């Protein structure tokens, strides 16, 4: 007795083994791709993708080690400041958020939101007692 009468992807009548689900490898692959697209993205994939995008943007705009950029420029490229990997607090009390080795600090200068971009330095790892 046949378990599946037609191909799950293209709906053609199946010929051959009784447990066959697809008429060929193309239909099998296309069906799996279609099912994966229908499922909502997993949370950790969304987080990972946003972190990668944030890092790419910060790397692109921070060529000098310390740079100030308007927040609007970064957000137009898809930068989301809510996604970061760790933070560092300087002696003044400013908290820099980091995406791997690239950090940013939100500032408001002359009524415009900006980010101060920095790169991780070895001295930032030193713990103070």
CSV table of N, CA, C and O in Angstrom, one decimal:
chain,number,residue,atom,x,y,z
A,1,UNK,N,0.8,-1.2,0.0
A,1,UNK,CA,0.0,0.0,0.0
A,1,UNK,C,0.9,1.2,0.0
A,1,UNK,O,1.8,1.4,0.8
A,2,UNK,N,0.6,2.2,-0.9
A,2,UNK,CA,1.4,3.4,-1.0
A,2,UNK,C,1.0,4.4,0.1
A,2,UNK,O,-0.2,4.7,0.4
A,3,UNK,N,2.0,5.0,0.7
A,3,UNK,CA,1.8,5.9,1.8
A,3,UNK,C,1.5,7.3,1.3
A,3,UNK,O,0.6,8.0,1.8
A,4,UNK,N,2.1,7.7,0.2
A,4,UNK,CA,1.9,9.0,-0.4
A,4,UNK,C,1.6,8.8,-1.9
A,4,UNK,O,2.4,8.2,-2.6
A,5,UNK,N,0.5,9.3,-2.4
A,5,UNK,CA,0.1,9.1,-3.7
A,5,UNK,C,0.7,10.1,-4.7
A,5,UNK,O,0.9,9.8,-5.9
A,6,UNK,N,1.0,11.3,-4.3
A,6,UNK,CA,1.6,12.3,-5.2
A,6,UNK,C,2.8,13.0,-4.5
A,6,UNK,O,2.9,13.0,-3.3
A,7,UNK,N,3.6,13.6,-5.4
A,7,UNK,CA,4.8,14.3,-4.9
A,7,UNK,C,4.3,15.4,-4.0
A,7,UNK,O,3.4,16.2,-4.3
A,8,UNK,N,5.0,15.6,-2.8
A,8,UNK,CA,4.6,16.6,-1.9
A,8,UNK,C,4.9,18.0,-2.5
A,8,UNK,O,4.2,19.0,-2.0
A,9,UNK,N,5.8,18.2,-3.5
A,9,UNK,CA,6.1,19.5,-4.0
A,9,UNK,C,5.3,19.8,-5.3
A,9,UNK,O,4.5,20.8,-5.3
A,10,UNK,N,5.4,19.0,-6.3
A,10,UNK,CA,4.8,19.3,-7.6
A,10,UNK,C,3.4,18.6,-7.8
A,10,UNK,O,2.8,18.9,-8.8
A,11,UNK,N,3.1,17.7,-6.9
A,11,UNK,CA,1.8,17.0,-6.9
A,11,UNK,C,1.6,16.0,-8.1
A,11,UNK,O,0.5,15.5,-8.4
A,12,UNK,N,2.7,15.6,-8.8
A,12,UNK,CA,2.7,14.6,-9.8
A,12,UNK,C,2.5,13.2,-9.1
A,12,UNK,O,2.9,13.0,-8.0
A,13,UNK,N,1.8,12.3,-9.9
A,13,UNK,CA,1.6,11.0,-9.3
A,13,UNK,C,3.0,10.3,-9.2
A,13,UNK,O,3.8,10.3,-10.1
A,14,UNK,N,3.2,9.6,-8.1
A,14,UNK,CA,4.4,9.0,-7.8
A,14,UNK,C,4.4,7.5,-8.3
A,14,UNK,O,3.4,6.8,-8.2
A,15,UNK,N,5.6,7.1,-8.9
A,15,UNK,CA,5.7,5.8,-9.4
A,15,UNK,C,7.0,5.2,-8.7
A,15,UNK,O,8.0,5.9,-8.6
A,16,UNK,N,6.9,4.0,-8.2
A,16,UNK,CA,8.1,3.4,-7.6
A,16,UNK,C,7.8,2.9,-6.2
A,16,UNK,O,6.7,2.4,-5.9
A,17,UNK,N,8.8,3.1,-5.3
A,17,UNK,CA,8.7,2.6,-4.0
A,17,UNK,C,7.4,3.1,-3.3
A,17,UNK,O,7.0,4.2,-3.6
A,18,UNK,N,6.9,2.3,-2.4
A,18,UNK,CA,5.7,2.7,-1.7
A,18,UNK,C,5.9,3.8,-0.7
A,18,UNK,O,4.9,4.5,-0.4
A,19,UNK,N,7.1,4.0,-0.2
A,19,UNK,CA,7.3,5.1,0.8
A,19,UNK,C,7.9,6.4,0.1
A,19,UNK,O,8.4,7.3,0.8
A,20,UNK,N,7.9,6.4,-1.2
A,20,UNK,CA,8.4,7.6,-1.9
A,20,UNK,C,7.5,8.8,-1.6
A,20,UNK,O,6.3,8.7,-1.6
A,21,UNK,N,8.2,10.0,-1.4
A,21,UNK,CA,7.4,11.2,-1.1
A,21,UNK,C,7.6,12.3,-2.2
A,21,UNK,O,6.8,13.2,-2.4
A,22,UNK,N,8.7,12.2,-3.0
A,22,UNK,CA,9.0,13.2,-4.1
A,22,UNK,C,9.3,12.4,-5.3
A,22,UNK,O,9.8,11.3,-5.3
A,23,UNK,N,9.1,13.1,-6.5
A,23,UNK,CA,9.4,12.5,-7.7
A,23,UNK,C,10.8,12.5,-8.1
A,23,UNK,O,11.3,11.7,-8.9
A,24,UNK,N,11.6,13.5,-7.6
A,24,UNK,CA,13.0,13.6,-7.9
A,24,UNK,C,13.7,14.5,-6.8
A,24,UNK,O,13.0,15.0,-5.9
A,25,UNK,N,15.0,14.6,-6.9
A,25,UNK,CA,15.8,15.4,-5.9
A,25,UNK,C,15.4,16.9,-5.9
A,25,UNK,O,15.4,17.6,-4.9
A,26,UNK,N,15.1,17.4,-7.1
A,26,UNK,CA,14.8,18.8,-7.2
A,26,UNK,C,13.5,19.1,-6.4
A,26,UNK,O,13.4,20.1,-5.7
A,27,UNK,N,12.5,18.3,-6.5
A,27,UNK,CA,11.3,18.4,-5.8
A,27,UNK,C,11.5,18.3,-4.3
A,27,UNK,O,10.9,19.1,-3.5
A,28,UNK,N,12.3,17.4,-3.9
A,28,UNK,CA,12.6,17.2,-2.5
A,28,UNK,C,13.3,18.4,-1.9
A,28,UNK,O,12.9,19.0,-0.9
A,29,UNK,N,14.3,18.9,-2.6
A,29,UNK,CA,15.0,20.1,-2.2
A,29,UNK,C,14.1,21.4,-2.2
A,29,UNK,O,14.1,22.1,-1.2
A,30,UNK,N,13.3,21.5,-3.2
A,30,UNK,CA,12.4,22.7,-3.3
A,30,UNK,C,11.4,22.6,-2.2
A,30,UNK,O,11.0,23.7,-1.6
A,31,UNK,N,10.9,21.4,-1.9
A,31,UNK,CA,9.9,21.3,-0.8
A,31,UNK,C,10.5,21.6,0.6
A,31,UNK,O,9.9,22.4,1.4
A,32,UNK,N,11.7,21.1,0.8
A,32,UNK,CA,12.4,21.5,2.1
A,32,UNK,C,12.6,23.0,2.2
A,32,UNK,O,12.4,23.5,3.3
A,33,UNK,N,13.1,23.6,1.1
A,33,UNK,CA,13.3,25.0,1.1
A,33,UNK,C,12.0,25.8,1.4
A,33,UNK,O,12.0,26.7,2.2
A,34,UNK,N,10.9,25.4,0.8
A,34,UNK,CA,9.6,26.0,1.0
A,34,UNK,C,9.2,25.9,2.4
A,34,UNK,O,8.7,26.9,3.0
A,35,UNK,N,9.3,24.7,3.0
A,35,UNK,CA,8.9,24.5,4.4
A,35,UNK,C,9.7,25.4,5.3
A,35,UNK,O,9.2,25.9,6.3
A,36,UNK,N,11.0,25.5,5.1
A,36,UNK,CA,11.9,26.3,5.9
A,36,UNK,C,11.5,27.8,5.9
A,36,UNK,O,11.5,28.5,6.9
A,37,UNK,N,11.1,28.2,4.7
A,37,UNK,CA,10.7,29.6,4.5
A,37,UNK,C,9.4,29.9,5.2
A,37,UNK,O,9.2,31.1,5.7
A,38,UNK,N,8.5,29.0,5.3
A,38,UNK,CA,7.3,29.2,6.0
A,38,UNK,C,7.4,29.3,7.5
A,38,UNK,O,6.6,29.9,8.1
A,39,UNK,N,8.4,28.7,8.1
A,39,UNK,CA,8.6,28.7,9.5
A,39,UNK,C,9.2,30.0,9.9
A,39,UNK,O,10.1,30.6,9.2
A,40,UNK,N,8.8,30.6,11.1
A,40,UNK,CA,9.4,31.8,11.5
A,40,UNK,C,10.9,31.6,11.9
A,40,UNK,O,11.2,30.5,12.3
A,41,UNK,N,11.7,32.6,11.6
A,41,UNK,CA,13.1,32.5,11.9
A,41,UNK,C,13.3,32.3,13.4
A,41,UNK,O,12.5,32.8,14.3
A,42,UNK,N,14.2,31.5,13.7
A,42,UNK,CA,14.5,31.2,15.1
A,42,UNK,C,15.1,32.5,15.8
A,42,UNK,O,15.8,33.2,15.1
A,43,UNK,N,14.9,32.7,17.0
A,43,UNK,CA,15.3,33.9,17.7
A,43,UNK,C,16.8,34.1,17.6
A,43,UNK,O,17.3,35.2,17.3
A,44,UNK,N,17.5,33.0,17.9
A,44,UNK,CA,19.0,33.2,17.9
A,44,UNK,C,19.5,33.5,16.5
A,44,UNK,O,20.6,34.2,16.4
A,45,UNK,N,18.9,33.1,15.5
A,45,UNK,CA,19.3,33.5,14.1
A,45,UNK,C,19.1,35.0,13.9
A,45,UNK,O,19.9,35.6,13.3
A,46,UNK,N,18.0,35.5,14.4
A,46,UNK,CA,17.7,36.9,14.2
A,46,UNK,C,18.8,37.7,15.0
A,46,UNK,O,19.3,38.7,14.5
A,47,UNK,N,19.1,37.3,16.2
A,47,UNK,CA,20.1,38.0,17.0
A,47,UNK,C,21.5,37.9,16.3
A,47,UNK,O,22.2,38.9,16.2
A,48,UNK,N,21.9,36.7,15.9
A,48,UNK,CA,23.1,36.5,15.3
A,48,UNK,C,23.3,37.4,14.0
A,48,UNK,O,24.3,38.0,13.8
A,49,UNK,N,22.2,37.4,13.2
A,49,UNK,CA,22.2,38.2,12.0
A,49,UNK,C,22.3,39.7,12.3
A,49,UNK,O,23.1,40.4,11.6
A,50,UNK,N,21.6,40.2,13.3
A,50,UNK,CA,21.7,41.6,13.6
A,50,UNK,C,23.1,41.9,14.2
A,50,UNK,O,23.6,43.0,13.9
A,51,UNK,N,23.7,41.0,15.0
A,51,UNK,CA,25.0,41.3,15.5
A,51,UNK,C,26.0,41.4,14.4
A,51,UNK,O,26.9,42.2,14.4
A,52,UNK,N,25.9,40.5,13.4
A,52,UNK,CA,26.8,40.5,12.3
A,52,UNK,C,26.7,41.8,11.5
A,52,UNK,O,27.7,42.4,11.1
A,53,UNK,N,25.4,42.2,11.3
A,53,UNK,CA,25.2,43.5,10.5
A,53,UNK,C,25.7,44.6,11.3
A,53,UNK,O,26.4,45.5,10.8
A,54,UNK,N,25.5,44.7,12.6
A,54,UNK,CA,26.0,45.8,13.4
A,54,UNK,C,27.5,45.9,13.4
A,54,UNK,O,28.1,46.9,13.2
A,55,UNK,N,28.2,44.7,13.5
A,55,UNK,CA,29.6,44.7,13.4
A,55,UNK,C,30.1,45.2,12.1
A,55,UNK,O,31.1,46.0,12.0
A,56,UNK,N,29.5,44.7,11.0
A,56,UNK,CA,29.9,45.1,9.7
A,56,UNK,C,29.8,46.7,9.5
A,56,UNK,O,30.7,47.3,9.0
A,57,UNK,N,28.7,47.2,10.0
A,57,UNK,CA,28.5,48.7,9.9
A,57,UNK,C,29.5,49.4,10.8
A,57,UNK,O,30.2,50.4,10.3
A,58,UNK,N,29.7,49.0,12.0
A,58,UNK,CA,30.7,49.7,12.9
A,58,UNK,C,32.1,49.6,12.3
A,58,UNK,O,32.9,50.5,12.4
A,59,UNK,N,32.5,48.4,11.8
A,59,UNK,CA,33.8,48.3,11.1
A,59,UNK,C,34.0,49.2,10.0
A,59,UNK,O,35.0,49.8,9.8
A,60,UNK,N,32.9,49.3,9.2
A,60,UNK,CA,33.0,50.2,8.0
A,60,UNK,C,33.2,51.6,8.3
A,60,UNK,O,33.9,52.3,7.7
A,61,UNK,N,32.5,52.1,9.4
A,61,UNK,CA,32.6,53.5,9.7
A,61,UNK,C,33.7,53.9,10.7
A,61,UNK,O,33.9,55.0,11.0
A,62,UNK,N,34.3,52.9,11.3
A,62,UNK,CA,35.4,53.2,12.2
A,62,UNK,C,36.8,52.8,11.7
A,62,UNK,O,37.3,51.8,12.1
A,63,UNK,N,37.3,53.6,10.8
A,63,UNK,CA,38.6,53.3,10.2
A,63,UNK,C,39.7,53.9,11.0
A,63,UNK,O,40.8,53.4,10.9
A,64,UNK,N,39.4,54.8,11.9
A,64,UNK,CA,40.5,55.5,12.6
A,64,UNK,C,40.7,55.2,14.0
A,64,UNK,O,41.5,55.7,14.7
A,65,UNK,N,39.9,54.3,14.5
A,65,UNK,CA,40.0,53.9,16.0
A,65,UNK,C,39.1,54.6,16.9
A,65,UNK,O,38.5,54.1,17.8
A,66,UNK,N,38.8,55.9,16.6
A,66,UNK,CA,37.8,56.7,17.3
A,66,UNK,C,37.2,57.7,16.3
A,66,UNK,O,37.9,58.5,15.8
A,67,UNK,N,35.9,57.5,16.1
A,67,UNK,CA,35.2,58.4,15.1
A,67,UNK,C,33.8,58.7,15.7
A,67,UNK,O,33.2,58.0,16.4
A,68,UNK,N,33.3,59.9,15.3
A,68,UNK,CA,31.9,60.3,15.6
A,68,UNK,C,31.1,60.3,14.3
A,68,UNK,O,31.5,60.8,13.3
A,69,UNK,N,29.9,59.6,14.4
A,69,UNK,CA,29.1,59.5,13.3
A,69,UNK,C,27.6,59.8,13.7
A,69,UNK,O,27.2,59.4,14.8
A,70,UNK,N,26.9,60.4,12.8
A,70,UNK,CA,25.5,60.6,13.2
A,70,UNK,C,24.7,59.3,13.2
A,70,UNK,O,24.9,58.4,12.4
A,71,UNK,N,23.8,59.2,14.2
A,71,UNK,CA,23.1,58.0,14.5
A,71,UNK,C,22.2,57.6,13.3
A,71,UNK,O,22.0,56.5,12.9
A,72,UNK,N,21.7,58.7,12.7
A,72,UNK,CA,20.8,58.5,11.5
A,72,UNK,C,21.5,57.7,10.4
A,72,UNK,O,20.9,56.9,9.7
A,73,UNK,N,22.8,58.0,10.2
A,73,UNK,CA,23.5,57.3,9.1
A,73,UNK,C,23.6,55.8,9.3
A,73,UNK,O,23.4,55.0,8.5
A,74,UNK,N,23.9,55.5,10.6
A,74,UNK,CA,24.0,54.0,10.9
A,74,UNK,C,22.7,53.3,10.9
A,74,UNK,O,22.6,52.2,10.4
A,75,UNK,N,21.7,54.0,11.5
A,75,UNK,CA,20.3,53.4,11.5
A,75,UNK,C,19.8,53.2,10.1
A,75,UNK,O,19.0,52.2,9.9
A,76,UNK,N,20.1,54.1,9.2
A,76,UNK,CA,19.6,53.9,7.8
A,76,UNK,C,20.2,52.7,7.1
A,76,UNK,O,19.6,52.1,6.2
A,77,UNK,N,21.4,52.2,7.6
A,77,UNK,CA,22.0,51.0,7.1
A,77,UNK,C,21.5,49.7,7.8
A,77,UNK,O,21.9,48.6,7.5
A,78,UNK,N,20.7,49.9,8.8
A,78,UNK,CA,20.1,48.7,9.5
A,78,UNK,C,20.8,48.5,10.9
A,78,UNK,O,20.5,47.5,11.6
A,79,UNK,N,21.6,49.4,11.4
A,79,UNK,CA,22.2,49.3,12.7
A,79,UNK,C,21.2,49.4,13.8
A,79,UNK,O,20.3,50.3,13.7
A,80,UNK,N,21.2,48.5,14.7
A,80,UNK,CA,20.3,48.5,15.8
A,80,UNK,C,21.1,48.5,17.1
A,80,UNK,O,21.7,47.4,17.5
A,81,UNK,N,21.1,49.6,17.9
A,81,UNK,CA,21.9,49.7,19.1
A,81,UNK,C,21.5,48.7,20.2
A,81,UNK,O,22.2,48.6,21.2
A,82,UNK,N,20.3,48.1,20.1
A,82,UNK,CA,19.9,47.2,21.2
A,82,UNK,C,20.5,45.8,21.1
A,82,UNK,O,20.3,45.0,22.0
A,83,UNK,N,21.3,45.6,20.1
A,83,UNK,CA,22.1,44.3,19.9
A,83,UNK,C,23.6,44.6,20.1
A,83,UNK,O,24.2,45.2,19.3
A,84,UNK,N,24.1,44.1,21.2
A,84,UNK,CA,25.5,44.2,21.4
A,84,UNK,C,26.0,43.0,22.2
A,84,UNK,O,25.2,42.3,22.8
A,85,UNK,N,27.3,42.8,22.3
A,85,UNK,CA,27.8,41.6,23.0
A,85,UNK,C,28.3,41.8,24.4
A,85,UNK,O,28.3,41.0,25.2
A,86,UNK,N,28.8,43.0,24.6
A,86,UNK,CA,29.3,43.4,26.0
A,86,UNK,C,29.4,44.9,26.1
A,86,UNK,O,29.2,45.6,25.2
A,87,UNK,N,29.9,45.3,27.3
A,87,UNK,CA,30.0,46.8,27.5
A,87,UNK,C,31.3,47.1,28.3
A,87,UNK,O,31.9,46.2,28.9
A,88,UNK,N,31.7,48.3,28.2
A,88,UNK,CA,32.9,48.8,29.0
A,88,UNK,C,32.6,50.2,29.5
A,88,UNK,O,32.0,51.0,28.8
A,89,UNK,N,32.9,50.4,30.8
A,89,UNK,CA,32.6,51.7,31.4
A,89,UNK,C,34.0,52.4,31.6
A,89,UNK,O,34.9,51.8,32.3
A,90,UNK,N,34.1,53.6,31.1
A,90,UNK,CA,35.4,54.4,31.3
A,90,UNK,C,35.4,55.1,32.6
A,90,UNK,O,34.4,55.0,33.4
A,91,UNK,N,36.5,55.8,32.9
A,91,UNK,CA,36.6,56.5,34.2
A,91,UNK,C,35.6,57.6,34.4
A,91,UNK,O,35.3,58.0,35.5
A,92,UNK,N,35.1,58.2,33.3
A,92,UNK,CA,34.1,59.2,33.4
A,92,UNK,C,32.7,58.7,33.7
A,92,UNK,O,31.8,59.5,33.9
A,93,UNK,N,32.6,57.4,33.6
A,93,UNK,CA,31.3,56.8,33.8
A,93,UNK,C,30.5,56.5,32.5
A,93,UNK,O,29.4,56.1,32.5
A,94,UNK,N,31.1,56.8,31.3
A,94,UNK,CA,30.4,56.6,30.0
A,94,UNK,C,30.5,55.1,29.8
A,94,UNK,O,31.5,54.4,30.0
A,95,UNK,N,29.3,54.5,29.4
A,95,UNK,CA,29.2,53.1,29.1
A,95,UNK,C,29.2,52.9,27.6
A,95,UNK,O,28.3,53.3,26.9
A,96,UNK,N,30.3,52.3,27.1
A,96,UNK,CA,30.4,52.0,25.7
A,96,UNK,C,29.8,50.6,25.5
A,96,UNK,O,30.2,49.6,26.2
A,97,UNK,N,28.9,50.4,24.5
A,97,UNK,CA,28.4,49.1,24.2
A,97,UNK,C,29.3,48.5,23.0
A,97,UNK,O,29.6,49.3,22.1
A,98,UNK,N,29.5,47.3,23.0
A,98,UNK,CA,30.4,46.7,22.0
A,98,UNK,C,29.7,45.6,21.3
A,98,UNK,O,28.9,44.8,21.8
A,99,UNK,N,30.0,45.5,20.0
A,99,UNK,CA,29.7,44.4,19.1
A,99,UNK,C,31.0,43.8,18.8
A,99,UNK,O,31.7,44.2,17.9
A,100,UNK,N,31.3,42.7,19.5
A,100,UNK,CA,32.6,42.1,19.4
A,100,UNK,C,33.7,43.1,19.7
A,100,UNK,O,33.8,43.7,20.8
A,101,UNK,N,34.6,43.5,18.7
A,101,UNK,CA,35.7,44.4,19.0
A,101,UNK,C,35.4,45.9,18.7
A,101,UNK,O,36.2,46.7,18.9
A,102,UNK,N,34.2,46.1,18.2
A,102,UNK,CA,33.8,47.5,17.9
A,102,UNK,C,32.8,48.1,18.8
A,102,UNK,O,31.7,47.5,19.1
A,103,UNK,N,33.1,49.2,19.4
A,103,UNK,CA,32.2,49.8,20.4
A,103,UNK,C,31.6,51.1,20.0
A,103,UNK,O,32.0,51.7,19.0
A,104,UNK,N,30.5,51.5,20.7
A,104,UNK,CA,29.8,52.7,20.3
A,104,UNK,C,29.2,53.3,21.6
A,104,UNK,O,28.8,52.6,22.5
A,105,UNK,N,29.1,54.6,21.6
A,105,UNK,CA,28.5,55.4,22.7
A,105,UNK,C,27.6,56.4,22.1
A,105,UNK,O,28.0,57.2,21.3
A,106,UNK,N,26.3,56.4,22.6
A,106,UNK,CA,25.4,57.3,22.1
A,106,UNK,C,25.6,58.7,22.7
A,106,UNK,O,25.7,58.8,23.9
A,107,UNK,N,25.6,59.7,21.9
A,107,UNK,CA,25.7,61.1,22.4
A,107,UNK,C,24.7,62.0,21.7
A,107,UNK,O,24.3,61.7,20.6
A,108,UNK,N,24.4,63.1,22.4
A,108,UNK,CA,23.5,64.1,21.7
A,108,UNK,C,24.4,65.4,21.7
A,108,UNK,O,24.6,66.0,22.7
A,109,UNK,N,24.8,65.8,20.5
A,109,UNK,CA,25.6,67.0,20.3
A,109,UNK,C,24.8,68.0,19.5
A,109,UNK,O,24.4,67.6,18.4
A,110,UNK,N,24.6,69.1,20.0
A,110,UNK,CA,23.8,70.2,19.3
A,110,UNK,C,22.5,69.7,18.8
A,110,UNK,O,22.0,70.0,17.7
A,111,UNK,N,21.8,68.9,19.6
A,111,UNK,CA,20.4,68.5,19.3
A,111,UNK,C,20.4,67.3,18.3
A,111,UNK,O,19.4,66.9,17.8
A,112,UNK,N,21.6,66.8,17.9
A,112,UNK,CA,21.7,65.7,17.0
A,112,UNK,C,22.2,64.4,17.7
A,112,UNK,O,23.2,64.5,18.4
A,113,UNK,N,21.5,63.3,17.5
A,113,UNK,CA,22.0,62.0,18.0
A,113,UNK,C,23.2,61.5,17.2
A,113,UNK,O,23.2,61.5,16.0
A,114,UNK,N,24.3,61.2,17.9
A,114,UNK,CA,25.5,60.7,17.3
A,114,UNK,C,26.0,59.5,18.1
A,114,UNK,O,25.6,59.3,19.2
A,115,UNK,N,26.9,58.8,17.4
A,115,UNK,CA,27.6,57.7,18.1
A,115,UNK,C,29.1,58.0,18.0
A,115,UNK,O,29.6,58.3,17.0
A,116,UNK,N,29.7,57.8,19.2
A,116,UNK,CA,31.2,57.8,19.2
A,116,UNK,C,31.6,56.3,19.0
A,116,UNK,O,31.2,55.5,19.8
A,117,UNK,N,32.4,56.1,18.0
A,117,UNK,CA,32.8,54.7,17.7
A,117,UNK,C,34.2,54.5,18.1
A,117,UNK,O,35.1,55.3,17.8
A,118,UNK,N,34.5,53.4,18.8
A,118,UNK,CA,35.8,53.0,19.2
A,118,UNK,C,36.1,51.6,18.9
A,118,UNK,O,35.2,50.8,18.6
A,119,UNK,N,37.4,51.2,19.0
A,119,UNK,CA,37.7,49.8,18.9
A,119,UNK,C,38.2,49.3,20.3
A,119,UNK,O,38.8,50.1,21.0
A,120,UNK,N,38.1,48.0,20.5
A,120,UNK,CA,38.5,47.4,21.8
A,120,UNK,C,40.0,47.6,22.0
A,120,UNK,O,40.7,47.3,21.0
A,121,UNK,N,40.4,48.0,23.1
A,121,UNK,CA,41.9,48.1,23.4
A,121,UNK,C,42.2,47.2,24.6
A,121,UNK,O,41.4,46.9,25.4
A,122,UNK,N,43.4,46.8,24.6
A,122,UNK,CA,43.9,45.8,25.7
A,122,UNK,C,43.6,46.3,27.1
A,122,UNK,O,43.2,45.6,28.0
A,123,UNK,N,43.8,47.6,27.3
A,123,UNK,CA,43.6,48.2,28.7
A,123,UNK,C,42.2,48.1,29.2
A,123,UNK,O,41.9,48.1,30.4
A,124,UNK,N,41.3,47.9,28.3
A,124,UNK,CA,39.9,47.8,28.7
A,124,UNK,C,39.6,46.4,29.4
A,124,UNK,O,38.6,46.3,30.1
A,125,UNK,N,40.5,45.5,29.2
A,125,UNK,CA,40.3,44.2,29.8
A,125,UNK,C,40.7,44.1,31.3
A,125,UNK,O,40.4,43.2,32.0
A,126,UNK,N,41.5,45.1,31.7
A,126,UNK,CA,42.1,45.2,33.1
A,126,UNK,C,41.0,45.5,34.0
A,126,UNK,O,40.2,46.4,33.9
A,127,UNK,N,40.8,44.6,35.0
A,127,UNK,CA,39.8,44.8,36.1
A,127,UNK,C,40.4,45.6,37.2
A,127,UNK,O,41.5,45.4,37.6
A,128,UNK,N,39.6,46.6,37.7
A,128,UNK,CA,40.0,47.4,38.7
A,128,UNK,C,39.4,47.0,40.0
A,128,UNK,O,38.2,46.7,40.1
A,129,UNK,N,40.2,47.0,41.1
A,129,UNK,CA,39.7,46.6,42.4
A,129,UNK,C,39.3,47.8,43.2
A,129,UNK,O,39.7,48.8,43.2
